[in-house]
Short mmCIF file of C-alpha atoms in Angstrom, two decimals:
data_model
loop_
_atom_site.label_atom_id
_atom_site.label_comp_id
_atom_site.label_asym_id
_atom_site.label_seq_id
_atom_site.Cartn_x
_atom_site.Cartn_y
_atom_site.Cartn_z
CA MET Y 1 -12.54 -35.19 15.61
CA VAL Y 2 -9.25 -36.08 15.76
CA SER Y 3 -6.32 -34.65 17.22
CA HIS Y 4 -4.27 -32.56 15.74
CA ASN Y 5 -1.33 -32.11 18.65
CA VAL Y 6 1.28 -33.70 16.22
CA PRO Y 7 3.18 -31.30 14.36
CA SER Y 8 5.36 -32.95 11.59
CA LEU Y 9 8.54 -30.42 11.66
CA VAL Y 10 9.16 -29.79 15.19
CA MET Y 11 12.00 -26.39 16.72
CA TRP Y 12 14.47 -28.07 18.13
CA ARG Y 13 14.23 -31.82 16.91
CA ASP Y 14 14.13 -30.27 13.05
CA LEU Y 15 15.19 -27.61 12.94
CA THR Y 16 16.76 -24.16 14.70
CA PRO Y 17 16.58 -20.72 14.87
CA TYR Y 18 20.32 -19.75 15.24
CA PRO Y 19 22.12 -19.43 12.11
CA GLY Y 20 23.81 -22.86 12.70
CA ARG Y 21 23.02 -25.48 10.61
CA LEU Y 22 21.09 -28.28 12.50
CA ILE Y 23 22.93 -30.77 9.68
CA GLN Y 24 25.77 -29.56 8.51
CA SER Y 25 25.78 -29.99 3.94
CA SER Y 26 28.59 -30.80 2.21
CA ALA Y 27 29.55 -30.88 -1.23
CA ALA Y 28 26.96 -34.66 -2.02
CA SER Y 29 24.77 -32.37 -0.18
CA PRO Y 30 21.68 -32.03 -2.41
CA HIS Y 31 20.58 -29.21 -3.80
CA VAL Y 32 18.00 -26.99 -3.98
CA LEU Y 33 16.81 -23.65 -6.51
CA ILE Y 34 13.49 -21.14 -4.74
CA VAL Y 35 12.34 -19.29 -6.55
CA GLY Y 36 10.15 -16.92 -4.49
CA ALA Y 37 11.81 -15.02 -1.31
CA GLY Y 38 8.10 -14.15 0.73
CA VAL Y 39 7.73 -15.80 3.23
CA THR Y 40 6.51 -18.70 1.70
CA GLY Y 41 9.64 -19.63 0.43
CA LEU Y 42 12.47 -17.89 2.91
CA VAL Y 43 10.19 -20.52 5.28
CA THR Y 44 11.35 -22.84 2.79
CA ALA Y 45 14.97 -22.55 2.55
CA TRP Y 46 15.35 -22.50 6.13
CA VAL Y 47 13.39 -26.18 6.71
CA LEU Y 48 15.90 -27.69 3.97
CA LEU Y 49 18.88 -25.79 5.29
CA ASP Y 50 18.57 -27.45 8.32
CA LYS Y 51 18.00 -30.94 6.12
CA GLY Y 52 21.77 -30.50 5.40
CA TYR Y 53 20.45 -29.21 1.85
CA LYS Y 54 22.85 -26.57 -0.52
CA VAL Y 55 19.83 -23.73 -1.28
CA THR Y 56 20.20 -20.99 -3.16
CA ILE Y 57 17.22 -18.75 -3.79
CA VAL Y 58 16.31 -16.66 -6.73
CA SER Y 59 14.07 -13.16 -6.66
CA LYS Y 60 12.81 -10.14 -8.40
CA ASP Y 61 12.81 -8.21 -4.56
CA TRP Y 62 13.68 -8.53 -0.84
CA ALA Y 63 12.05 -7.76 1.76
CA ASN Y 64 12.35 -4.24 2.45
CA PHE Y 65 11.02 -0.42 4.09
CA THR Y 66 9.84 1.11 1.10
CA PRO Y 67 6.15 2.00 1.54
CA ALA Y 68 5.94 1.51 -1.96
CA ASN Y 69 7.40 -1.35 -2.21
CA ARG Y 70 7.08 -4.03 0.28
CA LEU Y 71 6.09 -7.84 -0.10
CA THR Y 72 3.60 -9.57 0.21
CA ALA Y 73 5.11 -10.71 2.85
CA GLN Y 74 5.23 -8.06 4.40
CA ILE Y 75 1.90 -6.14 4.51
CA ALA Y 76 0.62 -9.60 5.63
CA GLY Y 77 -1.67 -8.98 8.75
CA ALA Y 78 0.36 -12.23 9.03
CA LEU Y 79 -2.78 -13.29 12.77
CA TRP Y 80 -2.76 -16.79 12.90
CA GLU Y 81 -6.23 -18.29 12.67
CA TYR Y 82 -6.66 -21.63 12.40
CA PRO Y 83 -8.16 -22.05 9.06
CA PRO Y 84 -11.11 -21.62 7.50
CA ALA Y 85 -10.58 -17.49 8.67
CA VAL Y 86 -13.58 -15.92 9.34
CA CYS Y 87 -13.23 -14.28 6.43
CA GLY Y 88 -11.40 -16.38 3.98
CA ALA Y 89 -11.21 -17.85 0.59
CA HIS Y 90 -9.53 -21.13 1.39
CA THR Y 91 -12.81 -23.05 0.93
CA ASP Y 92 -11.55 -26.17 -1.66
CA ARG Y 93 -11.43 -29.65 0.89
CA ILE Y 94 -8.21 -31.45 -0.32
CA SER Y 95 -7.00 -27.39 0.55
CA LEU Y 96 -8.84 -26.79 4.01
CA SER Y 97 -8.17 -30.57 5.19
CA ASN Y 98 -4.32 -29.76 4.89
CA SER Y 99 -4.44 -26.45 5.93
CA LYS Y 100 -5.57 -27.95 9.36
CA ARG Y 101 -2.53 -29.65 9.72
CA TRP Y 102 -0.32 -26.81 7.97
CA CYS Y 103 -1.08 -24.11 10.59
CA MET Y 104 -0.92 -26.36 13.58
CA THR Y 105 2.92 -27.40 12.80
CA ALA Y 106 2.99 -23.46 11.81
CA TYR Y 107 1.53 -22.40 14.83
CA HIS Y 108 3.82 -24.42 17.12
CA ALA Y 109 7.10 -22.93 15.20
CA TRP Y 110 5.98 -19.84 16.02
CA ASP Y 111 5.67 -20.59 19.22
CA ALA Y 112 8.01 -21.85 20.25
CA ILE Y 113 10.13 -18.77 18.84
CA ALA Y 114 8.27 -17.19 20.39
CA SER Y 115 8.22 -18.52 23.61
CA LEU Y 116 12.56 -17.24 23.90
CA PRO Y 117 12.31 -13.79 24.87
CA GLU Y 118 15.29 -12.55 22.74
CA LEU Y 119 14.15 -14.66 19.78
CA SER Y 120 10.73 -12.79 19.70
CA ARG Y 121 12.62 -9.23 19.88
CA ALA Y 122 14.82 -10.38 16.70
CA SER Y 123 12.44 -12.24 15.36
CA GLY Y 124 8.91 -9.83 15.99
CA VAL Y 125 7.06 -12.87 16.68
CA ARG Y 126 4.68 -12.33 20.01
CA MET Y 127 1.40 -14.98 21.26
CA MET Y 128 -0.61 -12.48 22.28
CA PRO Y 129 -4.05 -13.60 23.23
CA SER Y 130 -6.86 -13.13 19.14
CA ASP Y 131 -10.15 -12.50 20.63
CA PHE Y 132 -13.52 -13.50 17.28
CA PHE Y 133 -16.69 -12.63 17.94
CA PHE Y 134 -19.53 -13.49 16.73
CA PRO Y 135 -23.45 -11.81 16.02
CA ALA Y 136 -25.40 -14.61 17.43
CA PRO Y 137 -23.74 -17.40 20.32
CA VAL Y 138 -21.86 -20.04 18.59
CA GLU Y 139 -23.52 -23.15 20.29
CA LYS Y 140 -26.09 -21.76 17.79
CA ASP Y 141 -23.74 -21.95 14.69
CA PRO Y 142 -23.04 -25.60 13.35
CA ALA Y 143 -20.34 -24.27 11.18
CA GLN Y 144 -18.81 -22.14 13.87
CA PHE Y 145 -19.61 -24.61 17.09
CA SER Y 146 -18.00 -27.32 14.99
CA LYS Y 147 -14.88 -25.23 14.41
CA MET Y 148 -14.79 -23.77 17.62
CA ALA Y 149 -14.77 -27.86 18.91
CA GLU Y 150 -11.96 -28.24 16.74
CA ILE Y 151 -9.83 -25.48 18.10
CA ILE Y 152 -10.06 -26.21 21.47
CA SER Y 153 -9.26 -29.84 20.88
CA SER Y 154 -6.28 -28.73 17.51
CA GLY Y 155 -3.05 -28.13 21.14
CA VAL Y 156 -4.19 -24.15 20.52
CA LYS Y 157 -3.08 -22.36 24.21
CA GLY Y 158 -5.30 -20.02 26.18
CA PHE Y 159 -8.67 -20.91 24.36
CA ARG Y 160 -11.55 -18.92 26.41
CA HIS Y 161 -15.29 -19.20 25.42
CA ASP Y 162 -16.76 -16.36 26.84
CA SER Y 163 -19.23 -13.20 26.38
CA LYS Y 164 -17.60 -11.01 28.69
CA LEU Y 165 -15.17 -10.41 26.25
CA MET Y 166 -16.24 -7.89 24.69
CA GLU Y 167 -17.14 -5.90 27.95
CA GLN Y 168 -13.43 -6.47 28.86
CA ARG Y 169 -11.97 -5.15 25.19
CA ASN Y 170 -14.21 -2.27 25.13
CA VAL Y 171 -16.32 -3.58 22.48
CA ASN Y 172 -19.54 -1.18 21.52
CA PRO Y 173 -22.26 -3.10 22.28
CA SER Y 174 -24.77 -2.30 20.00
CA TYR Y 175 -22.33 -3.38 17.31
CA GLY Y 176 -23.99 -6.75 17.51
CA ALA Y 177 -21.83 -9.03 18.74
CA VAL Y 178 -23.46 -11.77 21.10
CA ASP Y 179 -20.42 -14.43 22.06
CA ALA Y 180 -16.50 -14.34 21.59
CA TYR Y 181 -13.78 -16.77 22.28
CA GLU Y 182 -10.22 -15.99 22.87
CA LEU Y 183 -6.98 -17.86 22.87
CA LEU Y 184 -3.42 -17.24 22.46
CA ALA Y 185 -2.24 -16.59 18.47
CA PRO Y 186 1.50 -16.06 17.26
CA VAL Y 187 1.02 -12.50 15.67
CA ILE Y 188 4.24 -11.17 13.65
CA ASP Y 189 5.36 -7.99 13.01
CA THR Y 190 6.21 -8.63 9.18
CA ASP Y 191 8.65 -6.06 8.69
CA GLN Y 192 10.61 -7.08 11.89
CA ALA Y 193 10.26 -10.83 10.76
CA MET Y 194 11.14 -10.99 6.88
CA MET Y 195 14.52 -9.26 8.18
CA TRP Y 196 15.49 -11.55 10.17
CA LEU Y 197 14.41 -14.28 8.01
CA MET Y 198 16.48 -13.47 5.24
CA SER Y 199 19.78 -13.31 7.97
CA LEU Y 200 18.71 -16.70 9.04
CA VAL Y 201 18.79 -18.51 6.21
CA HIS Y 202 21.53 -16.09 4.87
CA GLY Y 203 23.57 -17.31 7.72
CA LYS Y 204 22.75 -21.64 7.25
CA GLY Y 205 24.58 -20.54 3.96
CA ALA Y 206 22.02 -19.97 1.83
CA THR Y 207 23.12 -17.80 -1.51
CA THR Y 208 20.20 -15.29 -3.18
CA VAL Y 209 20.24 -14.14 -6.30
CA THR Y 210 19.06 -11.19 -7.09
CA GLU Y 211 16.51 -11.80 -11.30
CA THR Y 212 12.83 -12.31 -12.45
CA ILE Y 213 12.83 -15.76 -13.75
CA THR Y 214 9.32 -15.49 -16.51
CA GLY Y 215 7.75 -18.80 -18.02
CA ASP Y 216 6.49 -21.55 -17.43
CA LEU Y 217 9.08 -23.69 -15.37
CA LEU Y 218 8.41 -27.04 -16.65
CA HIS Y 219 9.64 -25.57 -20.14
CA GLN Y 220 13.23 -24.52 -18.71
CA GLU Y 221 13.52 -26.94 -15.70
CA GLU Y 222 16.73 -28.39 -16.87
CA THR Y 223 18.04 -25.31 -18.16
CA LEU Y 224 17.66 -23.58 -15.20
CA ARG Y 225 18.93 -26.75 -13.39
CA ASP Y 226 22.48 -26.60 -15.27
CA ARG Y 227 23.29 -22.78 -15.20
CA PHE Y 228 22.51 -23.03 -10.86
CA GLY Y 229 23.85 -25.98 -10.66
CA VAL Y 230 20.26 -27.65 -8.53
CA ASP Y 231 19.17 -30.74 -8.10
CA ALA Y 232 14.78 -29.54 -7.35
CA ILE Y 233 13.45 -26.37 -8.23
CA ILE Y 234 11.02 -24.94 -5.85
CA ASN Y 235 7.95 -22.51 -7.20
CA ALA Y 236 7.28 -20.50 -4.33
CA THR Y 237 6.40 -17.19 -6.67
CA GLY Y 238 3.13 -16.87 -5.35
CA LEU Y 239 0.48 -14.99 -7.82
CA ALA Y 240 3.56 -15.65 -10.77
CA GLY Y 241 2.21 -19.05 -10.74
CA THR Y 242 0.21 -17.83 -13.03
CA GLU Y 243 3.39 -17.84 -15.25
CA VAL Y 244 5.74 -19.61 -14.07
CA ALA Y 245 3.53 -23.43 -12.71
CA GLY Y 246 1.19 -23.05 -15.96
CA ASP Y 247 -1.26 -22.05 -13.62
CA PRO Y 248 -5.04 -19.77 -15.09
CA THR Y 249 -6.42 -21.00 -12.14
CA CYS Y 250 -4.15 -17.52 -10.10
CA TYR Y 251 -6.13 -14.50 -8.99
CA PRO Y 252 -5.48 -11.39 -6.93
CA ILE Y 253 -7.24 -10.53 -4.16
CA ARG Y 254 -6.87 -6.99 -2.96
CA GLY Y 255 -6.46 -6.04 0.66
CA ALA Y 256 -5.25 -2.85 2.81
CA LEU Y 257 -4.85 -2.09 6.08
CA ILE Y 258 -4.12 1.74 8.00
CA ARG Y 259 -1.75 1.99 10.25
CA VAL Y 260 -2.58 4.29 13.62
CA ILE Y 261 -0.58 4.71 16.69
CA ASN Y 262 -1.31 1.88 19.77
CA ASP Y 263 0.58 4.15 22.15
CA GLY Y 264 -1.77 3.99 24.73
CA LYS Y 265 -2.32 8.07 24.49
CA ASP Y 266 -5.51 8.51 22.18
CA PHE Y 267 -7.56 4.76 23.55
CA PRO Y 268 -6.43 2.45 25.73
CA ARG Y 269 -3.55 0.63 24.22
CA LEU Y 270 -5.05 -2.59 22.74
CA GLU Y 271 -3.16 -5.83 23.26
CA ALA Y 272 -5.35 -8.15 22.03
CA ALA Y 273 -6.21 -8.96 18.18
CA LEU Y 274 -9.67 -8.46 17.73
CA THR Y 275 -12.25 -9.72 14.48
CA ILE Y 276 -15.56 -10.03 14.14
CA THR Y 277 -16.25 -12.32 11.73
CA ALA Y 278 -18.28 -11.73 7.92
CA ASP Y 279 -22.06 -11.87 7.95
CA ALA Y 280 -21.83 -9.74 11.75
CA VAL Y 281 -20.70 -6.47 8.84
CA HIS Y 282 -22.98 -8.23 6.37
CA ASP Y 283 -21.15 -8.19 3.64
CA SER Y 284 -18.15 -10.83 3.41
CA ASN Y 285 -15.88 -8.48 1.68
CA GLU Y 286 -15.10 -6.22 4.46
CA ILE Y 287 -15.45 -6.72 7.78
CA VAL Y 288 -12.92 -5.74 11.85
CA PHE Y 289 -10.01 -6.46 12.03
CA LEU Y 290 -7.52 -5.25 14.09
CA VAL Y 291 -4.49 -6.52 14.91
CA PRO Y 292 -1.05 -4.94 17.38
CA ARG Y 293 1.35 -5.06 14.87
CA ASN Y 294 4.81 -4.19 17.58
CA ASP Y 295 4.89 -1.80 20.34
CA ASN Y 296 3.71 1.29 18.34
CA ILE Y 297 0.92 0.22 15.52
CA LEU Y 298 -2.13 -1.44 15.65
CA LEU Y 299 -3.27 -2.31 11.63
CA ILE Y 300 -7.20 -2.16 11.62
CA GLY Y 301 -9.11 -3.41 8.59
CA GLY Y 302 -9.87 -5.03 6.43
CA ILE Y 303 -11.17 -5.52 2.52
CA ALA Y 304 -11.12 -8.38 -0.19
CA GLN Y 305 -11.38 -7.47 -3.30
CA PRO Y 306 -11.04 -10.38 -5.53
CA HIS Y 307 -9.75 -9.61 -8.92
CA GLU Y 308 -8.82 -6.39 -7.97
CA SER Y 309 -4.64 -6.19 -9.34
CA THR Y 310 -4.45 -2.12 -9.02
CA LEU Y 311 -2.66 -0.86 -5.71
CA ASP Y 312 -4.31 2.40 -5.88
CA LEU Y 313 -6.14 2.92 -3.14
CA THR Y 314 -5.34 5.86 -0.51
CA LEU Y 315 -7.34 6.80 3.34
CA ALA Y 316 -9.86 9.02 0.89
CA SER Y 317 -11.02 5.88 -0.90
CA PRO Y 318 -14.71 5.02 -0.64
CA VAL Y 319 -13.93 1.72 0.60
CA VAL Y 320 -10.70 2.22 2.86
CA ARG Y 321 -13.47 5.06 4.42
CA ARG Y 322 -15.19 2.26 5.12
CA MET Y 323 -13.27 -0.16 6.75
CA ARG Y 324 -11.78 2.41 8.98
CA GLU Y 325 -16.05 3.53 9.96
CA ARG Y 326 -16.34 0.30 10.64
CA CYS Y 327 -13.60 -0.16 12.92
CA GLU Y 328 -14.53 3.00 14.33
CA ALA Y 329 -18.34 1.51 15.58
CA PHE Y 330 -16.72 -1.74 16.73
CA LEU Y 331 -14.42 -0.26 19.06
CA PRO Y 332 -15.17 3.88 19.68
CA GLY Y 333 -12.03 4.56 21.27
CA LEU Y 334 -10.46 4.66 17.13
CA LYS Y 335 -12.33 7.20 16.83
CA ASN Y 336 -9.42 9.64 18.32
CA ALA Y 337 -6.72 7.14 16.54
CA ARG Y 338 -3.77 8.74 15.33
CA LEU Y 339 -2.45 7.62 11.74
CA ASP Y 340 0.94 6.61 11.58
CA SER Y 341 2.40 9.74 9.83
CA MET Y 342 5.33 8.10 8.01
CA TYR Y 343 3.05 4.45 5.83
CA PRO Y 344 -0.71 4.97 7.10
CA LEU Y 345 -1.85 2.72 4.59
CA ALA Y 346 -0.70 -0.70 3.61
CA GLN Y 347 -2.39 -2.32 0.60
CA GLY Y 348 -1.30 -5.56 -1.17
CA LEU Y 349 -2.26 -9.00 -3.47
CA ARG Y 350 -2.92 -11.64 -1.70
CA PRO Y 351 -1.63 -14.37 -3.57
CA PHE Y 352 -5.13 -16.71 -4.51
CA ARG Y 353 -5.84 -19.41 -6.87
CA GLN Y 354 -9.62 -20.97 -7.61
CA ARG Y 355 -8.40 -24.58 -5.22
CA ASN Y 356 -6.69 -22.68 -3.38
CA VAL Y 357 -3.04 -24.02 -1.54
CA ARG Y 358 -1.09 -26.30 -3.98
CA VAL Y 359 1.62 -27.50 -2.56
CA GLU Y 360 2.60 -31.09 -4.60
CA ARG Y 361 4.95 -31.50 -7.26
CA GLU Y 362 5.02 -31.08 -10.75
CA LEU Y 363 1.78 -33.24 -12.85
CA ARG Y 364 3.51 -32.97 -16.37
CA ASN Y 365 6.84 -34.85 -17.64
CA ILE Y 366 9.11 -33.12 -18.68
CA PRO Y 367 8.49 -31.89 -22.50
CA GLY Y 368 10.08 -34.41 -25.30
CA THR Y 369 10.57 -37.26 -22.48
CA ASP Y 370 8.82 -39.91 -19.97
CA ARG Y 371 10.78 -38.34 -17.24
CA PRO Y 372 8.79 -36.88 -13.83
CA SER Y 373 9.18 -32.78 -13.14
CA ARG Y 374 12.07 -32.35 -10.82
CA THR Y 375 10.09 -29.78 -9.71
CA VAL Y 376 8.02 -28.50 -6.71
CA HIS Y 377 5.24 -26.27 -5.78
CA SER Y 378 3.60 -24.29 -3.01
CA TYR Y 379 1.56 -20.97 -3.60
CA GLY Y 380 -1.51 -20.33 -3.14
CA GLN Y 381 -1.69 -19.69 0.22
CA GLY Y 382 -3.60 -16.20 -0.40
CA GLY Y 383 -4.13 -14.32 2.84
CA ALA Y 384 -2.43 -17.18 5.17
CA GLY Y 385 1.01 -17.61 4.48
CA TRP Y 386 1.91 -16.71 6.78
CA SER Y 387 -0.19 -19.11 9.02
CA LEU Y 388 0.60 -22.15 7.34
CA SER Y 389 4.93 -21.37 6.65
CA PHE Y 390 6.02 -24.08 8.17
CA GLY Y 391 3.82 -27.09 7.51
CA CYS Y 392 3.69 -26.05 3.79
CA ALA Y 393 7.59 -26.64 4.50
CA ALA Y 394 7.67 -29.38 5.80
CA ASP Y 395 5.61 -31.08 2.76
CA VAL Y 396 6.98 -29.12 0.46
CA ALA Y 397 11.16 -31.04 2.00
CA ASN Y 398 9.02 -34.63 1.79
CA LEU Y 399 8.86 -34.05 -2.27
CA VAL Y 400 11.96 -32.59 -2.54
CA GLU Y 401 13.19 -35.73 -1.44
CA ASP Y 402 10.39 -38.31 -3.91
CA ALA Y 403 12.06 -35.97 -6.83
CA MET Y 404 14.46 -36.69 -6.50
CA CYS Y 405 14.00 -40.22 -6.63
CA ASP Y 406 11.99 -39.35 -9.67
CA LEU Y 407 9.31 -40.97 -8.16
CA VAL Y 408 6.19 -40.61 -10.13
CA PRO Y 409 4.54 -37.45 -9.16
CA THR Y 410 0.91 -37.78 -7.49
CA SER Y 411 -1.85 -34.66 -7.15
CA MET Y 412 -2.57 -33.66 -3.23
CA GLU Y 413 -4.85 -35.63 -1.88
CA PHE Y 414 -7.13 -34.86 1.41
CA ASP Y 415 -5.71 -34.90 4.49
CA HIS Y 416 -8.76 -37.57 6.48
CA SER Y 417 -6.73 -37.33 9.67
CA PHE Y 418 -7.34 -33.62 10.08
CA SER Y 419 -11.22 -33.66 9.82
CA ASP Y 420 -13.73 -35.02 11.76
CA GLY Y 421 -14.75 -38.19 9.70
CA SER Y 422 -18.24 -36.91 9.19
CA GLU Y 423 -20.93 -36.79 5.77
CA SER Y 424 -21.53 -33.39 6.63
CA TYR Y 425 -18.08 -32.31 6.09
CA GLY Y 426 -19.22 -30.50 2.89
CA THR Y 427 -22.60 -28.77 4.65
CA THR Y 428 -20.21 -27.15 7.05
CA THR Y 429 -17.50 -26.00 4.69
CA SER Y 430 -20.17 -24.55 2.85
CA SER Y 431 -22.08 -22.73 5.44
CA PHE Y 432 -18.65 -21.08 5.46
CA ILE Y 433 -18.79 -19.80 2.54
CA SER Y 434 -21.52 -17.34 3.91
CA VAL Y 435 -19.47 -15.59 5.66
CA SER Y 436 -16.07 -16.17 4.36
CA MET Y 437 -14.25 -14.45 1.65
CA LYS Y 438 -10.18 -14.33 1.82
CA SER Y 439 -8.01 -15.14 4.81
CA HIS Y 440 -6.47 -12.08 6.27
CA ASP Y 441 -3.24 -12.56 6.74
CA GLU Y 442 -1.64 -11.68 3.88
#
């Protein structure tokens, strides 16, 4: 087991959460075009701006408060979790090894933001107890026990392995959970955080352009570079990777969350995130996921419906009704919960791909030449966009430097420093698959 305690990007050393840049740009500074304005695109912009880059962000949509038009990043549950998520589809060995590093970089960055009261209030980022419940003692499940050991050594705060958490959180003793552990995790009010990120990158000097870019970026890379006057392009388009990256393995996983009032009047105010593994509910597509969104709203979920791309769920949909019944059975006090009348049901499409997260340079040469592309990809984060954000952005920044030097691109590699180094790793990963289908972070 190795330590994951050295993040690749450190708040105050490598970036600042205030509008002023850490490193000022000049006329000679490199200029980067970012396509996509979700959490991946905005955090990447922030990192590059603080490195002294000039940044232009192009997107067809921006964060907003219209229920039907919110971005995927806003609909996300946005509970940080160490991978693989209890309900996650992140099972590719290369992606998973890198995700462990990415998530810890993000953990420390969000924790730094939450540690300052004024920043916590402005950004909507808080550190909160996050409790995970299991249908058997963790020690009896090799995969879960291995994951718990990694979490303990990862550098997270407030870890506690204690079956008494079930009683302390008013969990129904007959539901099937017999063991639990807790850690302090970033919990993010995504509406507020996205608006804060937009304001932050604007304050640091980013230019924003509302435009839809269609087609494979490779075939228009030189045209886009000329038109926007940029040295490199970053693809942070999520599901649009099918088109803009020429990647047919991208696919959506539809999810939904019910929003209820968490003011302590109808049930004891929930001040911790609660999750139970998918095997405890006997359906890997339907889990129990309870996350306080802010001081007034509790999210209850969740579901995962691969390859469902229509957003036509309602509170009366059978899968949504089962979701609520499942959560009420787990935490009986929720039977009295009042819906958020303004925005009772959030639904969205998580951007997955078959080999999970892709953070790498475009591997194809510019058509008709032997020159490498200057496009860098960061997509496929699925439900883990918030959890992986700063880690992915740090790698993207390094890849942009390589691209501008026209170095030969290489594929993503297995990160040996973030595995236990044992030959049983593949077995451990496969055992997660039986209890996991998707990440509940986004």
